[in-house]
Amino acid sequence: MPIVLFGHQYWDGLMDWLGGTVLSGGNISEPDPGLVTVTDDVEKAVALATSLVAPGPSRQ
């Protein structure tokens, strides 16, 4: 299931924490943050959220 977070200004801090502190602590694996897409593009968010295929790593 795709995970789409809308709004870089709001979500980038969380993504930095996941990719830094949480990953280095061994609490998640390397590819895990890539399962989440953060975007400011409404059309992209809708397309991803309504798709059946999980997106690859992207923070556009």
PDB file of N, CA and C in Angstrom, residues 2-49:
ATOM      1  N   PRO A   2       0.677   2.146  -0.914  1.00  0.00           N
ATOM      2  CA  PRO A   2       1.499   3.360  -0.973  1.00  0.00           C
ATOM      3  C   PRO A   2       1.297   4.246   0.259  1.00  0.00           C
ATOM      4  N   ILE A   3       2.387   4.804   0.744  1.00  0.00           N
ATOM      5  CA  ILE A   3       2.321   5.773   1.830  1.00  0.00           C
ATOM      6  C   ILE A   3       2.763   7.108   1.251  1.00  0.00           C
ATOM      7  N   VAL A   4       1.861   8.070   1.250  1.00  0.00           N
ATOM      8  CA  VAL A   4       2.135   9.376   0.669  1.00  0.00           C
ATOM      9  C   VAL A   4       1.912  10.439   1.731  1.00  0.00           C
ATOM     10  N   LEU A   5       2.929  11.241   1.968  1.00  0.00           N
ATOM     11  CA  LEU A   5       2.838  12.346   2.912  1.00  0.00           C
ATOM     12  C   LEU A   5       2.863  13.640   2.109  1.00  0.00           C
ATOM     13  N   PHE A   6       1.901  14.492   2.347  1.00  0.00           N
ATOM     14  CA  PHE A   6       1.793  15.713   1.560  1.00  0.00           C
ATOM     15  C   PHE A   6       2.370  16.894   2.336  1.00  0.00           C
ATOM     16  N   GLY A   7       3.361  17.542   1.718  1.00  0.00           N
ATOM     17  CA  GLY A   7       3.934  18.755   2.280  1.00  0.00           C
ATOM     18  C   GLY A   7       5.324  18.561   2.858  1.00  0.00           C
ATOM     19  N   HIS A   8       6.331  18.912   2.064  1.00  0.00           N
ATOM     20  CA  HIS A   8       7.718  18.789   2.517  1.00  0.00           C
ATOM     21  C   HIS A   8       7.972  19.599   3.790  1.00  0.00           C
ATOM     22  N   GLN A   9       7.438  20.794   3.854  1.00  0.00           N
ATOM     23  CA  GLN A   9       7.701  21.654   5.015  1.00  0.00           C
ATOM     24  C   GLN A   9       7.290  20.950   6.311  1.00  0.00           C
ATOM     25  N   TYR A  10       6.215  20.219   6.265  1.00  0.00           N
ATOM     26  CA  TYR A  10       5.714  19.534   7.454  1.00  0.00           C
ATOM     27  C   TYR A  10       6.437  18.217   7.723  1.00  0.00           C
ATOM     28  N   TRP A  11       6.701  17.409   6.689  1.00  0.00           N
ATOM     29  CA  TRP A  11       7.160  16.032   6.858  1.00  0.00           C
ATOM     30  C   TRP A  11       8.667  15.822   6.746  1.00  0.00           C
ATOM     31  N   ASP A  12       9.435  16.754   6.200  1.00  0.00           N
ATOM     32  CA  ASP A  12      10.866  16.506   5.996  1.00  0.00           C
ATOM     33  C   ASP A  12      11.622  16.244   7.300  1.00  0.00           C
ATOM     34  N   GLY A  13      11.234  16.890   8.381  1.00  0.00           N
ATOM     35  CA  GLY A  13      11.891  16.628   9.666  1.00  0.00           C
ATOM     36  C   GLY A  13      11.724  15.182  10.112  1.00  0.00           C
ATOM     37  N   LEU A  14      10.532  14.657   9.939  1.00  0.00           N
ATOM     38  CA  LEU A  14      10.275  13.252  10.281  1.00  0.00           C
ATOM     39  C   LEU A  14      11.117  12.329   9.412  1.00  0.00           C
ATOM     40  N   MET A  15      11.157  12.614   8.109  1.00  0.00           N
ATOM     41  CA  MET A  15      11.912  11.757   7.201  1.00  0.00           C
ATOM     42  C   MET A  15      13.406  11.817   7.505  1.00  0.00           C
ATOM     43  N   ASP A  16      13.925  12.992   7.870  1.00  0.00           N
ATOM     44  CA  ASP A  16      15.338  13.110   8.251  1.00  0.00           C
ATOM     45  C   ASP A  16      15.626  12.303   9.512  1.00  0.00           C
ATOM     46  N   TRP A  17      14.718  12.358  10.474  1.00  0.00           N
ATOM     47  CA  TRP A  17      14.870  11.606  11.720  1.00  0.00           C
ATOM     48  C   TRP A  17      14.848  10.102  11.441  1.00  0.00           C
ATOM     49  N   LEU A  18      13.901   9.656  10.609  1.00  0.00           N
ATOM     50  CA  LEU A  18      13.834   8.230  10.274  1.00  0.00           C
ATOM     51  C   LEU A  18      15.103   7.759   9.584  1.00  0.00           C
ATOM     52  N   GLY A  19      15.592   8.555   8.611  1.00  0.00           N
ATOM     53  CA  GLY A  19      16.771   8.175   7.848  1.00  0.00           C
ATOM     54  C   GLY A  19      18.074   8.355   8.610  1.00  0.00           C
ATOM     55  N   GLY A  20      18.038   9.053   9.729  1.00  0.00           N
ATOM     56  CA  GLY A  20      19.237   9.284  10.533  1.00  0.00           C
ATOM     57  C   GLY A  20      19.188   8.494  11.826  1.00  0.00           C
ATOM     58  N   THR A  21      18.546   9.056  12.829  1.00  0.00           N
ATOM     59  CA  THR A  21      18.506   8.479  14.175  1.00  0.00           C
ATOM     60  C   THR A  21      17.906   7.075  14.211  1.00  0.00           C
ATOM     61  N   VAL A  22      16.750   6.911  13.606  1.00  0.00           N
ATOM     62  CA  VAL A  22      16.055   5.623  13.682  1.00  0.00           C
ATOM     63  C   VAL A  22      16.824   4.550  12.906  1.00  0.00           C
ATOM     64  N   LEU A  23      17.304   4.895  11.713  1.00  0.00           N
ATOM     65  CA  LEU A  23      18.066   3.942  10.896  1.00  0.00           C
ATOM     66  C   LEU A  23      19.383   3.575  11.573  1.00  0.00           C
ATOM     67  N   SER A  24      20.129   4.576  12.045  1.00  0.00           N
ATOM     68  CA  SER A  24      21.423   4.277  12.673  1.00  0.00           C
ATOM     69  C   SER A  24      21.259   3.521  13.983  1.00  0.00           C
ATOM     70  N   GLY A  25      20.108   3.625  14.615  1.00  0.00           N
ATOM     71  CA  GLY A  25      19.836   2.866  15.833  1.00  0.00           C
ATOM     72  C   GLY A  25      19.435   1.428  15.554  1.00  0.00           C
ATOM     73  N   GLY A  26      19.313   1.067  14.281  1.00  0.00           N
ATOM     74  CA  GLY A  26      18.969  -0.299  13.913  1.00  0.00           C
ATOM     75  C   GLY A  26      17.498  -0.627  14.078  1.00  0.00           C
ATOM     76  N   ASN A  27      16.668   0.400  14.181  1.00  0.00           N
ATOM     77  CA  ASN A  27      15.241   0.178  14.392  1.00  0.00           C
ATOM     78  C   ASN A  27      14.454   0.006  13.104  1.00  0.00           C
ATOM     79  N   ILE A  28      15.039   0.378  11.997  1.00  0.00           N
ATOM     80  CA  ILE A  28      14.462   0.152  10.672  1.00  0.00           C
ATOM     81  C   ILE A  28      15.589  -0.277   9.747  1.00  0.00           C
ATOM     82  N   SER A  29      15.249  -0.822   8.588  1.00  0.00           N
ATOM     83  CA  SER A  29      16.273  -1.225   7.628  1.00  0.00           C
ATOM     84  C   SER A  29      16.463  -0.141   6.579  1.00  0.00           C
ATOM     85  N   GLU A  30      17.555  -0.217   5.869  1.00  0.00           N
ATOM     86  CA  GLU A  30      17.943   0.799   4.878  1.00  0.00           C
ATOM     87  C   GLU A  30      16.835   1.152   3.888  1.00  0.00           C
ATOM     88  N   PRO A  31      16.114   0.190   3.315  1.00  0.00           N
ATOM     89  CA  PRO A  31      15.094   0.555   2.325  1.00  0.00           C
ATOM     90  C   PRO A  31      13.791   1.113   2.911  1.00  0.00           C
ATOM     91  N   ASP A  32      13.596   1.012   4.216  1.00  0.00           N
ATOM     92  CA  ASP A  32      12.311   1.403   4.804  1.00  0.00           C
ATOM     93  C   ASP A  32      11.886   2.850   4.532  1.00  0.00           C
ATOM     94  N   PRO A  33      12.758   3.851   4.710  1.00  0.00           N
ATOM     95  CA  PRO A  33      12.313   5.219   4.424  1.00  0.00           C
ATOM     96  C   PRO A  33      11.871   5.407   2.962  1.00  0.00           C
ATOM     97  N   GLY A  34      12.391   4.590   2.069  1.00  0.00           N
ATOM     98  CA  GLY A  34      12.022   4.663   0.665  1.00  0.00           C
ATOM     99  C   GLY A  34      10.613   4.171   0.383  1.00  0.00           C
ATOM    100  N   LEU A  35       9.977   3.588   1.371  1.00  0.00           N
ATOM    101  CA  LEU A  35       8.601   3.130   1.199  1.00  0.00           C
ATOM    102  C   LEU A  35       7.601   4.279   1.334  1.00  0.00           C
ATOM    103  N   VAL A  36       8.106   5.435   1.742  1.00  0.00           N
ATOM    104  CA  VAL A  36       7.271   6.622   1.946  1.00  0.00           C
ATOM    105  C   VAL A  36       7.652   7.669   0.915  1.00  0.00           C
ATOM    106  N   THR A  37       6.657   8.278   0.297  1.00  0.00           N
ATOM    107  CA  THR A  37       6.896   9.376  -0.639  1.00  0.00           C
ATOM    108  C   THR A  37       6.381  10.670  -0.025  1.00  0.00           C
ATOM    109  N   VAL A  38       7.233  11.682  -0.012  1.00  0.00           N
ATOM    110  CA  VAL A  38       6.834  13.017   0.426  1.00  0.00           C
ATOM    111  C   VAL A  38       6.774  13.892  -0.816  1.00  0.00           C
ATOM    112  N   THR A  39       5.675  14.602  -0.990  1.00  0.00           N
ATOM    113  CA  THR A  39       5.519  15.432  -2.179  1.00  0.00           C
ATOM    114  C   THR A  39       4.719  16.692  -1.868  1.00  0.00           C
ATOM    115  N   ASP A  40       4.947  17.711  -2.682  1.00  0.00           N
ATOM    116  CA  ASP A  40       4.153  18.943  -2.637  1.00  0.00           C
ATOM    117  C   ASP A  40       3.219  19.009  -3.840  1.00  0.00           C
ATOM    118  N   ASP A  41       3.258  17.998  -4.678  1.00  0.00           N
ATOM    119  CA  ASP A  41       2.479  17.953  -5.923  1.00  0.00           C
ATOM    120  C   ASP A  41       1.162  17.208  -5.675  1.00  0.00           C
ATOM    121  N   VAL A  42       0.061  17.934  -5.706  1.00  0.00           N
ATOM    122  CA  VAL A  42      -1.253  17.343  -5.425  1.00  0.00           C
ATOM    123  C   VAL A  42      -1.567  16.201  -6.378  1.00  0.00           C
ATOM    124  N   GLU A  43      -1.326  16.395  -7.650  1.00  0.00           N
ATOM    125  CA  GLU A  43      -1.648  15.359  -8.638  1.00  0.00           C
ATOM    126  C   GLU A  43      -0.828  14.097  -8.401  1.00  0.00           C
ATOM    127  N   LYS A  44       0.450  14.269  -8.068  1.00  0.00           N
ATOM    128  CA  LYS A  44       1.297  13.114  -7.784  1.00  0.00           C
ATOM    129  C   LYS A  44       0.812  12.398  -6.528  1.00  0.00           C
ATOM    130  N   ALA A  45       0.446  13.147  -5.504  1.00  0.00           N
ATOM    131  CA  ALA A  45      -0.043  12.554  -4.263  1.00  0.00           C
ATOM    132  C   ALA A  45      -1.296  11.716  -4.512  1.00  0.00           C
ATOM    133  N   VAL A  46      -2.216  12.261  -5.282  1.00  0.00           N
ATOM    134  CA  VAL A  46      -3.454  11.532  -5.580  1.00  0.00           C
ATOM    135  C   VAL A  46      -3.151  10.283  -6.398  1.00  0.00           C
ATOM    136  N   ALA A  47      -2.294  10.420  -7.411  1.00  0.00           N
ATOM    137  CA  ALA A  47      -1.960   9.277  -8.259  1.00  0.00           C
ATOM    138  C   ALA A  47      -1.311   8.156  -7.443  1.00  0.00           C
ATOM    139  N   LEU A  48      -0.389   8.515  -6.567  1.00  0.00           N
ATOM    140  CA  LEU A  48       0.278   7.499  -5.751  1.00  0.00           C
ATOM    141  C   LEU A  48      -0.663   6.888  -4.721  1.00  0.00           C
ATOM    142  N   ALA A  49      -1.454   7.715  -4.083  1.00  0.00           N
ATOM    143  CA  ALA A  49      -2.354   7.227  -3.034  1.00  0.00           C
ATOM    144  C   ALA A  49      -3.446   6.324  -3.584  1.00  0.00           C
TER     145      ALA A  49
END
